[in-house]
Amino acid sequence: MKMSGGVEWALHCCVVLSRAGAPVPAAKLAELHDVSQSYLAKQLQLLSRAGLVRSTLGQSGGYVLTRATSEITVLDVVEAIDGAQPAFRCTEVRQRGPLAVPAERCDTPCPIARVMDSADRAWRESLRAITVADLVADVGRTTPAETLEAARQWLRA
Amino acid sequence: MKMSGGVEWALHCCVVLSRAGAPVPAAKLAELHDVSQSYLAKQLQLLSRAGLVRSTLGQSGGYVLTRATSEITVLDVVEAIDGAQPAFRCTEVRQRGPLAVPAERCDTPCPIARVMDSADRAWRESLRAITVADLVADVGRTTPAETLEAARQWLRA
DNA sequence: TCTATTCGGACAAGAGTTATCCGAGTCAAG
DNA sequence: CTTGACTCGGATAACTCTTGTCCGAATAGA
Ligand code: SF4
Ligand code: SF4
């Protein structure tokens, strides 16, 4: 039960991108977070495939958010990086072994799968309720203005 | 984002054990589900360490539940097999890189970690709400009595 | 036109999970 | 009481997936 570590980086990147008006190259984001430049690129590619960010090639290129931060939920980012498939995957054990239940009796999902599905839904709903805009607002509230300005300066350089 | 596949087997075993009055050896459980005998043993060991089942050695030995099924939640089983640590683990990225936030400012958990923690809690709460007794009841409701009796017979043999 | 810069997908290394084995201990029967 | 066979438990390999890295194709600007 472990989600991809890249999710954390991706969320940070989204927050940073929302502050920068201009495209930001992957290399700068990597240096800012002091993480593997090549690996972060992979995560950004995933975000790009999911349609959350758009890449601009060539000089002064980089990544930009495609939508307003209030339209990007945390769940969007998590599913883009970690995949959208549920954590629990039924193997249909009941259809195997000497006491195998015939397939025609397996039309209704079993209680176990139902519980897991319900929990997974609750988890996703909880993540869907928060948007990147909420994160940005919270960061702005708990961080001194001078630090935010310094970050913006560093990004431009 | 994938939980250990052994969780499914462990839950099935708990349901089966609740039906059998006598200790059931791991080999029988494995044959019943048609899964790797040695690997299922590992899962049962984990359940044993967690205190959910008690093992009896020697002839006519096997595993027995330690508590009533109504006192065992699905979450107990999941945490016994899959571990209790949350899926998201913060790497404290904000303390690294050129814009590193000093450690003294990191006393309060950041918004990202808070969201993840909240979602994780919702997930666990959802699993905690259901007990093995509920699963058993649901199985008894959707399965014909003759099948249940056949299972009991097979276990004794 | 040319160059410097960017992303994108293809390519290894490592960690974690899955699967397996045999020995220590125990209970039941004779 | 002796014997015997059966049980779990932890230590041991094979495998899959995640993590991490690299270089080539395409682009914008000079
Ligand atoms: S009982 Fe549920 S978890 Fe088990 S095999 Fe059937 S569908 Fe899957
Ligand atoms: S901002 Fe949150 S997720 Fe990011 S490093 Fe800090 S505590 Fe971890």
mmCIF file of C-alpha atoms (C1' of nucleotides) and ligand atoms in Angstrom:
data_model
loop_
_atom_site.group_PDB
_atom_site.id
_atom_site.type_symbol
_atom_site.label_atom_id
_atom_site.label_comp_id
_atom_site.label_asym_id
_atom_site.label_seq_id
_atom_site.Cartn_x
_atom_site.Cartn_y
_atom_site.Cartn_z
ATOM 1 C CA MET A 1 0.000 0.000 0.000
ATOM 2 C CA LYS A 2 2.290 2.681 -1.194
ATOM 3 C CA MET A 3 1.629 5.397 -3.694
ATOM 4 C CA SER A 4 4.235 6.625 -6.115
ATOM 5 C CA GLY A 5 6.643 9.058 -4.519
ATOM 6 C CA GLY A 6 6.447 11.244 -7.593
ATOM 7 C CA VAL A 7 3.005 12.438 -6.538
ATOM 8 C CA GLU A 8 4.528 14.734 -3.977
ATOM 9 C CA TRP A 9 6.822 16.300 -6.538
ATOM 10 C CA ALA A 10 4.035 16.685 -9.048
ATOM 11 C CA LEU A 11 1.819 18.512 -6.581
ATOM 12 C CA HIS A 12 4.631 20.827 -5.631
ATOM 13 C CA CYS A 13 5.238 21.524 -9.290
ATOM 14 C CA CYS A 14 1.591 22.372 -9.857
ATOM 15 C CA VAL A 15 1.663 24.850 -7.011
ATOM 16 C CA VAL A 16 4.832 26.437 -8.333
ATOM 17 C CA LEU A 17 3.525 26.580 -11.884
ATOM 18 C CA SER A 18 0.429 28.385 -10.745
ATOM 19 C CA ARG A 19 2.603 31.192 -9.409
ATOM 20 C CA ALA A 20 4.797 31.579 -12.471
ATOM 21 C CA GLY A 21 3.220 33.348 -15.392
ATOM 22 C CA ALA A 22 5.791 32.145 -17.897
ATOM 23 C CA PRO A 23 6.646 28.567 -18.936
ATOM 24 C CA VAL A 24 9.054 26.864 -16.544
ATOM 25 C CA PRO A 25 11.504 24.234 -17.843
ATOM 26 C CA ALA A 26 11.764 20.909 -16.044
ATOM 27 C CA ALA A 27 15.379 21.503 -15.156
ATOM 28 C CA LYS A 28 14.494 24.547 -13.074
ATOM 29 C CA LEU A 29 11.759 22.724 -11.224
ATOM 30 C CA ALA A 30 14.182 19.913 -10.471
ATOM 31 C CA GLU A 31 16.833 22.272 -9.169
ATOM 32 C CA LEU A 32 14.262 24.082 -7.069
ATOM 33 C CA HIS A 33 13.245 20.871 -5.328
ATOM 34 C CA ASP A 34 16.706 19.339 -5.430
ATOM 35 C CA VAL A 35 15.476 16.112 -7.000
ATOM 36 C CA SER A 36 16.562 14.009 -9.934
ATOM 37 C CA GLN A 37 16.177 16.124 -13.028
ATOM 38 C CA SER A 38 15.550 13.168 -15.309
ATOM 39 C CA TYR A 39 13.057 11.502 -13.067
ATOM 40 C CA LEU A 40 11.038 14.635 -12.508
ATOM 41 C CA ALA A 41 10.863 14.935 -16.275
ATOM 42 C CA LYS A 42 9.132 11.588 -16.314
ATOM 43 C CA GLN A 43 6.502 12.773 -13.888
ATOM 44 C CA LEU A 44 5.899 15.911 -15.898
ATOM 45 C CA GLN A 45 5.444 13.764 -18.985
ATOM 46 C CA LEU A 46 2.713 11.911 -17.145
ATOM 47 C CA LEU A 47 1.046 15.182 -16.256
ATOM 48 C CA SER A 48 1.292 16.190 -19.871
ATOM 49 C CA ARG A 49 -0.335 12.974 -21.067
ATOM 50 C CA ALA A 50 -3.146 13.513 -18.596
ATOM 51 C CA GLY A 51 -3.715 16.951 -20.108
ATOM 52 C CA LEU A 52 -3.028 18.861 -16.906
ATOM 53 C CA VAL A 53 -0.034 20.737 -18.296
ATOM 54 C CA ARG A 54 1.049 21.784 -21.756
ATOM 55 C CA SER A 55 4.646 21.746 -22.861
ATOM 56 C CA THR A 56 6.316 24.389 -24.978
ATOM 57 C CA LEU A 57 9.425 23.386 -26.860
ATOM 58 C CA GLY A 58 12.540 25.338 -27.716
ATOM 59 C CA GLN A 59 14.180 28.280 -26.058
ATOM 60 C CA SER A 60 12.312 29.888 -23.185
ATOM 61 C CA GLY A 61 9.981 26.925 -23.266
ATOM 62 C CA GLY A 62 8.707 24.762 -20.464
ATOM 63 C CA TYR A 63 5.498 23.689 -18.783
ATOM 64 C CA VAL A 64 2.316 25.644 -18.177
ATOM 65 C CA LEU A 65 -0.925 24.666 -16.517
ATOM 66 C CA THR A 66 -3.775 24.185 -18.956
ATOM 67 C CA ARG A 67 -6.602 25.125 -16.613
ATOM 68 C CA ALA A 68 -7.272 27.402 -13.683
ATOM 69 C CA THR A 69 -5.982 26.008 -10.396
ATOM 70 C CA SER A 70 -9.530 25.886 -9.100
ATOM 71 C CA GLU A 71 -10.319 23.403 -11.865
ATOM 72 C CA ILE A 72 -7.537 20.971 -10.962
ATOM 73 C CA THR A 73 -8.272 18.652 -8.075
ATOM 74 C CA VAL A 74 -5.658 16.803 -6.091
ATOM 75 C CA LEU A 75 -7.248 13.595 -7.331
ATOM 76 C CA ASP A 76 -6.488 14.620 -10.903
ATOM 77 C CA VAL A 77 -2.806 14.848 -10.108
ATOM 78 C CA VAL A 78 -2.739 11.633 -8.105
ATOM 79 C CA GLU A 79 -4.450 9.664 -10.843
ATOM 80 C CA ALA A 80 -2.216 11.175 -13.505
ATOM 81 C CA ILE A 81 0.926 10.008 -11.711
ATOM 82 C CA ASP A 82 -0.145 6.946 -9.819
ATOM 83 C CA GLY A 83 -2.748 5.563 -12.184
ATOM 84 C CA ALA A 84 -6.509 5.478 -11.834
ATOM 85 C CA GLN A 85 -6.952 1.813 -11.052
ATOM 86 C CA PRO A 86 -8.179 0.914 -7.567
ATOM 87 C CA ALA A 87 -5.748 -0.384 -4.966
ATOM 88 C CA PHE A 88 -7.664 -3.605 -4.424
ATOM 89 C CA ARG A 89 -7.994 -5.953 -7.355
ATOM 90 C CA CYS A 90 -10.149 -9.027 -6.970
ATOM 91 C CA THR A 91 -8.620 -12.300 -8.178
ATOM 92 C CA GLU A 92 -11.935 -14.144 -8.155
ATOM 93 C CA VAL A 93 -10.661 -16.701 -5.704
ATOM 94 C CA ARG A 94 -14.155 -18.037 -5.229
ATOM 95 C CA GLN A 95 -14.134 -19.425 -8.755
ATOM 96 C CA ARG A 96 -11.155 -21.653 -8.037
ATOM 97 C CA GLY A 97 -10.456 -24.659 -5.891
ATOM 98 C CA PRO A 98 -12.563 -27.711 -5.009
ATOM 99 C CA LEU A 99 -15.440 -25.570 -3.730
ATOM 100 C CA ALA A 100 -15.448 -23.345 -6.771
ATOM 101 C CA VAL A 101 -18.590 -21.322 -7.121
ATOM 102 C CA PRO A 102 -19.972 -21.589 -10.670
ATOM 103 C CA ALA A 103 -19.538 -18.479 -12.746
ATOM 104 C CA GLU A 104 -23.258 -17.932 -13.087
ATOM 105 C CA ARG A 105 -23.488 -17.362 -9.324
ATOM 106 C CA CYS A 106 -20.784 -14.685 -9.453
ATOM 107 C CA ASP A 107 -22.884 -12.064 -11.155
ATOM 108 C CA THR A 108 -23.154 -9.971 -7.995
ATOM 109 C CA PRO A 109 -19.980 -8.536 -6.485
ATOM 110 C CA CYS A 110 -19.008 -10.206 -3.256
ATOM 111 C CA PRO A 111 -19.037 -8.359 0.080
ATOM 112 C CA ILE A 112 -15.260 -8.100 0.244
ATOM 113 C CA ALA A 113 -14.969 -6.404 -3.099
ATOM 114 C CA ARG A 114 -17.824 -4.111 -2.163
ATOM 115 C CA VAL A 115 -16.152 -2.971 1.035
ATOM 116 C CA MET A 116 -12.909 -2.294 -0.756
ATOM 117 C CA ASP A 117 -14.654 -0.420 -3.508
ATOM 118 C CA SER A 118 -16.502 1.693 -1.007
ATOM 119 C CA ALA A 119 -13.314 2.578 0.826
ATOM 120 C CA ASP A 120 -11.545 3.411 -2.403
ATOM 121 C CA ARG A 121 -14.400 5.682 -3.364
ATOM 122 C CA ALA A 122 -14.263 7.492 -0.042
ATOM 123 C CA TRP A 123 -10.547 8.026 -0.494
ATOM 124 C CA ARG A 124 -10.950 9.439 -3.978
ATOM 125 C CA GLU A 125 -13.857 11.635 -2.930
ATOM 126 C CA SER A 126 -11.723 13.093 -0.206
ATOM 127 C CA LEU A 127 -9.003 13.946 -2.693
ATOM 128 C CA ARG A 128 -11.438 15.323 -5.226
ATOM 129 C CA ALA A 129 -12.795 17.804 -2.689
ATOM 130 C CA ILE A 130 -9.527 19.763 -2.602
ATOM 131 C CA THR A 131 -8.235 21.724 -5.563
ATOM 132 C CA VAL A 132 -4.787 23.067 -6.281
ATOM 133 C CA ALA A 133 -6.214 26.532 -5.715
ATOM 134 C CA ASP A 134 -6.956 25.550 -2.119
ATOM 135 C CA LEU A 135 -3.356 24.431 -1.701
ATOM 136 C CA VAL A 136 -2.043 27.657 -3.140
ATOM 137 C CA ALA A 137 -4.274 29.699 -0.865
ATOM 138 C CA ASP A 138 -3.089 27.774 2.157
ATOM 139 C CA VAL A 139 0.540 28.217 1.191
ATOM 140 C CA GLY A 140 0.002 31.918 0.697
ATOM 141 C CA ARG A 141 -1.567 32.146 4.122
ATOM 142 C CA THR A 142 1.225 30.401 6.004
ATOM 143 C CA THR A 143 4.199 31.783 4.111
ATOM 144 C CA PRO A 144 5.614 35.291 4.525
ATOM 145 C CA ALA A 145 5.243 37.534 1.489
ATOM 146 C CA GLU A 146 8.970 38.093 1.198
ATOM 147 C CA THR A 147 9.595 34.386 0.728
ATOM 148 C CA LEU A 148 6.995 34.209 -2.014
ATOM 149 C CA GLU A 149 8.588 37.141 -3.785
ATOM 150 C CA ALA A 150 12.011 35.567 -3.499
ATOM 151 C CA ALA A 151 10.672 32.404 -5.080
ATOM 152 C CA ARG A 152 9.233 34.361 -7.958
ATOM 153 C CA GLN A 153 12.541 36.135 -8.496
ATOM 154 C CA TRP A 154 14.435 32.877 -8.473
ATOM 155 C CA LEU A 155 12.107 31.396 -11.062
ATOM 156 C CA ARG A 156 12.654 34.275 -13.468
ATOM 157 C CA ALA A 157 16.406 34.119 -13.208
ATOM 158 C CA MET B 1 -1.033 2.532 -5.467
ATOM 159 C CA LYS B 2 -1.512 -1.164 -5.031
ATOM 160 C CA MET B 3 -2.205 -3.123 -1.910
ATOM 161 C CA SER B 4 -0.758 -6.539 -1.241
ATOM 162 C CA GLY B 5 -2.645 -9.269 -3.051
ATOM 163 C CA GLY B 6 -2.509 -11.396 0.070
ATOM 164 C CA VAL B 7 -5.190 -9.239 1.676
ATOM 165 C CA GLU B 8 -7.852 -10.932 -0.372
ATOM 166 C CA TRP B 9 -6.701 -14.381 0.711
ATOM 167 C CA ALA B 10 -6.464 -13.351 4.343
ATOM 168 C CA LEU B 11 -10.011 -12.035 4.378
ATOM 169 C CA HIS B 12 -11.298 -15.193 2.775
ATOM 170 C CA CYS B 13 -9.442 -17.225 5.379
ATOM 171 C CA CYS B 14 -10.997 -15.233 8.202
ATOM 172 C CA VAL B 15 -14.450 -15.873 6.842
ATOM 173 C CA VAL B 16 -13.739 -19.574 6.490
ATOM 174 C CA LEU B 17 -12.197 -19.816 9.936
ATOM 175 C CA SER B 18 -15.268 -18.271 11.493
ATOM 176 C CA ARG B 19 -17.344 -21.130 10.103
ATOM 177 C CA ALA B 20 -15.057 -23.931 11.229
ATOM 178 C CA GLY B 21 -15.193 -24.760 14.913
ATOM 179 C CA ALA B 22 -11.951 -26.718 14.879
ATOM 180 C CA PRO B 23 -8.434 -25.530 13.997
ATOM 181 C CA VAL B 24 -7.753 -25.517 10.263
ATOM 182 C CA PRO B 25 -4.217 -26.135 8.960
ATOM 183 C CA ALA B 26 -2.764 -23.761 6.414
ATOM 184 C CA ALA B 27 -2.463 -26.499 3.829
ATOM 185 C CA LYS B 28 -6.214 -26.993 3.756
ATOM 186 C CA LEU B 29 -6.897 -23.310 3.397
ATOM 187 C CA ALA B 30 -4.457 -23.171 0.515
ATOM 188 C CA GLU B 31 -6.046 -26.123 -1.249
ATOM 189 C CA LEU B 32 -9.479 -24.650 -0.723
ATOM 190 C CA HIS B 33 -8.528 -21.432 -2.454
ATOM 191 C CA ASP B 34 -6.140 -23.079 -4.895
ATOM 192 C CA VAL B 35 -3.293 -20.744 -4.063
ATOM 193 C CA SER B 36 0.357 -21.194 -3.213
ATOM 194 C CA GLN B 37 0.498 -23.183 -0.013
ATOM 195 C CA SER B 38 3.785 -21.669 1.118
ATOM 196 C CA TYR B 39 2.824 -18.129 0.405
ATOM 197 C CA LEU B 40 -0.498 -18.354 2.157
ATOM 198 C CA ALA B 41 1.450 -19.609 5.160
ATOM 199 C CA LYS B 42 3.317 -16.337 5.157
ATOM 200 C CA GLN B 43 0.105 -14.343 5.244
ATOM 201 C CA LEU B 44 -1.204 -16.431 8.102
ATOM 202 C CA GLN B 45 2.007 -15.781 9.968
ATOM 203 C CA LEU B 46 1.350 -12.085 9.591
ATOM 204 C CA LEU B 47 -2.145 -12.530 10.954
ATOM 205 C CA SER B 48 -0.667 -14.454 13.827
ATOM 206 C CA ARG B 49 1.825 -11.707 14.619
ATOM 207 C CA ALA B 50 -0.990 -9.197 14.604
ATOM 208 C CA GLY B 51 -2.815 -11.315 17.155
ATOM 209 C CA LEU B 52 -5.860 -11.960 14.997
ATOM 210 C CA VAL B 53 -5.392 -15.719 14.889
ATOM 211 C CA ARG B 54 -3.761 -18.227 17.181
ATOM 212 C CA SER B 55 -1.843 -21.218 15.887
ATOM 213 C CA THR B 56 -1.972 -24.689 17.373
ATOM 214 C CA LEU B 57 0.935 -26.967 16.675
ATOM 215 C CA GLY B 58 1.102 -30.712 16.152
ATOM 216 C CA GLN B 59 -1.436 -33.123 14.871
ATOM 217 C CA SER B 60 -4.957 -31.822 14.329
ATOM 218 C CA GLY B 61 -3.514 -28.354 14.768
ATOM 219 C CA GLY B 62 -4.037 -25.264 12.690
ATOM 220 C CA TYR B 63 -5.347 -21.721 12.975
ATOM 221 C CA VAL B 64 -8.253 -20.353 15.002
ATOM 222 C CA LEU B 65 -9.603 -16.855 15.347
ATOM 223 C CA THR B 66 -8.797 -15.259 18.667
ATOM 224 C CA ARG B 67 -11.841 -13.000 18.883
ATOM 225 C CA ALA B 68 -15.443 -12.963 17.831
ATOM 226 C CA THR B 69 -15.933 -12.027 14.197
ATOM 227 C CA SER B 70 -17.832 -8.922 15.267
ATOM 228 C CA GLU B 71 -14.652 -7.739 16.992
ATOM 229 C CA ILE B 72 -12.449 -8.029 13.905
ATOM 230 C CA THR B 73 -12.696 -5.187 11.443
ATOM 231 C CA VAL B 74 -11.614 -5.352 7.840
ATOM 232 C CA LEU B 75 -9.092 -2.670 8.665
ATOM 233 C CA ASP B 76 -7.472 -4.985 11.185
ATOM 234 C CA VAL B 77 -6.855 -7.569 8.511
ATOM 235 C CA VAL B 78 -5.662 -5.051 5.951
ATOM 236 C CA GLU B 79 -3.189 -3.482 8.353
ATOM 237 C CA ALA B 80 -1.960 -6.872 9.490
ATOM 238 C CA ILE B 81 -1.094 -7.906 5.941
ATOM 239 C CA ASP B 82 -0.343 -4.684 4.180
ATOM 240 C CA GLY B 83 1.166 -2.684 7.010
ATOM 241 C CA ALA B 84 -0.256 0.228 8.942
ATOM 242 C CA GLN B 85 1.802 3.000 7.448
ATOM 243 C CA PRO B 86 -0.022 5.546 5.297
ATOM 244 C CA ALA B 87 0.213 5.375 1.520
ATOM 245 C CA PHE B 88 1.608 8.880 1.220
ATOM 246 C CA ARG B 89 4.920 9.596 2.851
ATOM 247 C CA CYS B 90 6.208 13.150 2.875
ATOM 248 C CA THR B 91 9.830 13.602 1.833
ATOM 249 C CA GLU B 92 10.060 17.132 3.188
ATOM 250 C CA VAL B 93 10.932 18.537 -0.191
ATOM 251 C CA ARG B 94 10.422 22.050 1.103
ATOM 252 C CA GLN B 95 13.515 21.712 3.255
ATOM 253 C CA ARG B 96 15.749 21.099 0.265
ATOM 254 C CA GLY B 97 16.963 23.071 -2.699
ATOM 255 C CA PRO B 98 17.961 26.728 -3.060
ATOM 256 C CA LEU B 99 14.649 27.953 -1.651
ATOM 257 C CA ALA B 100 14.778 25.643 1.330
ATOM 258 C CA VAL B 101 12.445 26.644 4.091
ATOM 259 C CA PRO B 102 14.238 26.671 7.435
ATOM 260 C CA ALA B 103 13.326 23.785 9.702
ATOM 261 C CA GLU B 104 11.852 26.084 12.312
ATOM 262 C CA ARG B 105 9.134 27.111 9.854
ATOM 263 C CA CYS B 106 8.164 23.496 9.195
ATOM 264 C CA ASP B 107 6.503 22.921 12.523
ATOM 265 C CA THR B 108 3.037 22.920 10.994
ATOM 266 C CA PRO B 109 2.195 20.203 8.472
ATOM 267 C CA CYS B 110 1.876 21.535 4.954
ATOM 268 C CA PRO B 111 -1.443 21.524 3.097
ATOM 269 C CA ILE B 112 -0.437 18.663 0.823
ATOM 270 C CA ALA B 113 0.375 16.350 3.683
ATOM 271 C CA ARG B 114 -2.842 17.373 5.392
ATOM 272 C CA VAL B 115 -4.971 16.476 2.382
ATOM 273 C CA MET B 116 -3.313 13.118 2.015
ATOM 274 C CA ASP B 117 -3.658 12.392 5.679
ATOM 275 C CA SER B 118 -7.317 13.268 5.578
ATOM 276 C CA ALA B 119 -7.949 10.986 2.619
ATOM 277 C CA ASP B 120 -6.056 8.171 4.257
ATOM 278 C CA ARG B 121 -8.135 8.590 7.373
ATOM 279 C CA ALA B 122 -11.368 8.461 5.392
ATOM 280 C CA TRP B 123 -10.195 5.263 3.731
ATOM 281 C CA ARG B 124 -9.319 3.607 7.002
ATOM 282 C CA GLU B 125 -12.528 4.740 8.628
ATOM 283 C CA SER B 126 -14.482 3.173 5.822
ATOM 284 C CA LEU B 127 -12.687 -0.131 6.352
ATOM 285 C CA ARG B 128 -13.038 0.037 10.092
ATOM 286 C CA ALA B 129 -16.812 0.339 9.812
ATOM 287 C CA ILE B 130 -17.179 -3.197 8.478
ATOM 288 C CA THR B 131 -16.416 -6.273 10.544
ATOM 289 C CA VAL B 132 -15.792 -9.825 9.499
ATOM 290 C CA ALA B 133 -19.155 -10.689 11.023
ATOM 291 C CA ASP B 134 -20.793 -8.414 8.467
ATOM 292 C CA LEU B 135 -18.980 -10.242 5.695
ATOM 293 C CA VAL B 136 -20.053 -13.591 7.038
ATOM 294 C CA ALA B 137 -23.651 -12.463 7.294
ATOM 295 C CA ASP B 138 -23.606 -11.206 3.747
ATOM 296 C CA VAL B 139 -22.106 -14.419 2.470
ATOM 297 C CA GLY B 140 -24.727 -16.437 4.338
ATOM 298 C CA ARG B 141 -27.431 -14.314 2.781
ATOM 299 C CA THR B 142 -26.305 -14.736 -0.816
ATOM 300 C CA THR B 143 -25.180 -18.351 -0.709
ATOM 301 C CA PRO B 144 -27.510 -21.368 -0.710
ATOM 302 C CA ALA B 145 -27.476 -23.403 2.486
ATOM 303 C CA GLU B 146 -26.440 -26.576 0.693
ATOM 304 C CA THR B 147 -23.236 -24.953 -0.506
ATOM 305 C CA LEU B 148 -22.376 -23.806 2.991
ATOM 306 C CA GLU B 149 -22.954 -27.289 4.346
ATOM 307 C CA ALA B 150 -20.792 -28.770 1.608
ATOM 308 C CA ALA B 151 -17.995 -26.390 2.552
ATOM 309 C CA ARG B 152 -18.243 -27.415 6.178
ATOM 310 C CA GLN B 153 -18.094 -31.091 5.214
ATOM 311 C CA TRP B 154 -15.072 -30.523 3.033
ATOM 312 C CA LEU B 155 -13.260 -28.752 5.858
ATOM 313 C CA ARG B 156 -13.775 -31.657 8.244
ATOM 314 C CA ALA B 157 -12.492 -34.231 5.777
ATOM 315 C "C1'" DT C 1 20.213 29.313 -41.663
ATOM 316 C "C1'" DC C 2 22.022 27.952 -37.501
ATOM 317 C "C1'" DT C 3 22.410 27.094 -32.730
ATOM 318 C "C1'" DA C 4 21.043 26.494 -28.193
ATOM 319 C "C1'" DT C 5 17.402 24.732 -25.627
ATOM 320 C "C1'" DT C 6 13.447 21.998 -24.726
ATOM 321 C "C1'" DC C 7 10.593 17.794 -24.310
ATOM 322 C "C1'" DG C 8 9.660 12.835 -25.352
ATOM 323 C "C1'" DG C 9 10.227 8.139 -25.224
ATOM 324 C "C1'" DA C 10 13.561 4.234 -24.952
ATOM 325 C "C1'" DC C 11 17.027 2.039 -21.674
ATOM 326 C "C1'" DA C 12 19.245 0.011 -17.004
ATOM 327 C "C1'" DA C 13 19.457 -0.364 -11.735
ATOM 328 C "C1'" DG C 14 17.298 -1.029 -7.374
ATOM 329 C "C1'" DA C 15 13.696 -2.001 -4.177
ATOM 330 C "C1'" DG C 16 9.663 -4.453 -2.956
ATOM 331 C "C1'" DT C 17 6.689 -8.109 -3.535
ATOM 332 C "C1'" DT C 18 5.790 -12.859 -4.576
ATOM 333 C "C1'" DA C 19 6.861 -17.501 -4.064
ATOM 334 C "C1'" DT C 20 9.479 -21.390 -1.909
ATOM 335 C "C1'" DC C 21 12.105 -24.344 1.149
ATOM 336 C "C1'" DC C 22 13.546 -26.853 5.232
ATOM 337 C "C1'" DG C 23 14.240 -27.052 10.355
ATOM 338 C "C1'" DA C 24 12.242 -26.507 15.401
ATOM 339 C "C1'" DG C 25 8.481 -27.604 18.163
ATOM 340 C "C1'" DT C 26 4.193 -30.023 19.448
ATOM 341 C "C1'" DC C 27 0.312 -32.945 19.943
ATOM 342 C "C1'" DA C 28 -1.889 -37.456 19.452
ATOM 343 C "C1'" DA C 29 -1.817 -42.092 19.208
ATOM 344 C "C1'" DG C 30 0.052 -46.726 20.251
ATOM 345 C "C1'" DC D 1 6.536 -43.718 27.815
ATOM 346 C "C1'" DT D 2 7.990 -44.005 22.996
ATOM 347 C "C1'" DT D 3 7.183 -43.199 18.727
ATOM 348 C "C1'" DG D 4 5.714 -40.904 14.934
ATOM 349 C "C1'" DA D 5 3.912 -37.783 11.991
ATOM 350 C "C1'" DC D 6 2.125 -33.427 11.545
ATOM 351 C "C1'" DT D 7 2.158 -28.365 12.438
ATOM 352 C "C1'" DC D 8 3.955 -23.694 12.242
ATOM 353 C "C1'" DG D 9 7.915 -20.311 11.908
ATOM 354 C "C1'" DG D 10 11.485 -17.866 10.012
ATOM 355 C "C1'" DA D 11 15.269 -17.794 6.682
ATOM 356 C "C1'" DT D 12 16.066 -18.111 1.598
ATOM 357 C "C1'" DA D 13 15.642 -17.287 -3.929
ATOM 358 C "C1'" DA D 14 12.891 -15.593 -8.239
ATOM 359 C "C1'" DC D 15 10.293 -12.243 -9.986
ATOM 360 C "C1'" DT D 16 7.761 -7.763 -10.959
ATOM 361 C "C1'" DC D 17 7.291 -3.097 -10.471
ATOM 362 C "C1'" DT D 18 9.036 1.272 -9.249
ATOM 363 C "C1'" DT D 19 12.786 4.320 -9.493
ATOM 364 C "C1'" DG D 20 16.408 6.503 -11.881
ATOM 365 C "C1'" DT D 21 19.123 7.630 -16.194
ATOM 366 C "C1'" DC D 22 20.283 8.466 -20.904
ATOM 367 C "C1'" DC D 23 20.293 10.270 -25.564
ATOM 368 C "C1'" DG D 24 17.640 11.541 -29.886
ATOM 369 C "C1'" DA D 25 13.681 14.474 -32.261
ATOM 370 C "C1'" DA D 26 11.521 18.792 -32.488
ATOM 371 C "C1'" DT D 27 11.166 23.722 -31.775
ATOM 372 C "C1'" DA D 28 11.706 28.756 -30.917
ATOM 373 C "C1'" DG D 29 14.664 32.361 -31.203
ATOM 374 C "C1'" DA D 30 18.870 34.843 -32.986
HETATM 375 S S1 SF4 E 1 -15.353 -13.324 -2.665
HETATM 376 FE FE1 SF4 E 1 -14.939 -11.192 -3.374
HETATM 377 S S2 SF4 E 1 -12.722 -10.883 -3.043
HETATM 378 FE FE2 SF4 E 1 -13.093 -13.093 -2.933
HETATM 379 S S3 SF4 E 1 -12.731 -13.851 -5.038
HETATM 380 FE FE3 SF4 E 1 -14.941 -13.427 -4.896
HETATM 381 S S4 SF4 E 1 -15.170 -11.298 -5.658
HETATM 382 FE FE4 SF4 E 1 -12.951 -11.582 -5.166
HETATM 383 S S1 SF4 E 2 5.025 20.886 1.388
HETATM 384 FE FE1 SF4 E 2 4.022 19.052 2.353
HETATM 385 S S2 SF4 E 2 4.364 17.375 0.892
HETATM 386 FE FE2 SF4 E 2 5.793 19.002 0.343
HETATM 387 S S3 SF4 E 2 7.693 18.527 1.441
HETATM 388 FE FE3 SF4 E 2 6.544 19.926 2.778
HETATM 389 S S4 SF4 E 2 5.343 18.589 4.150
HETATM 390 FE FE4 SF4 E 2 6.044 17.280 2.401
#
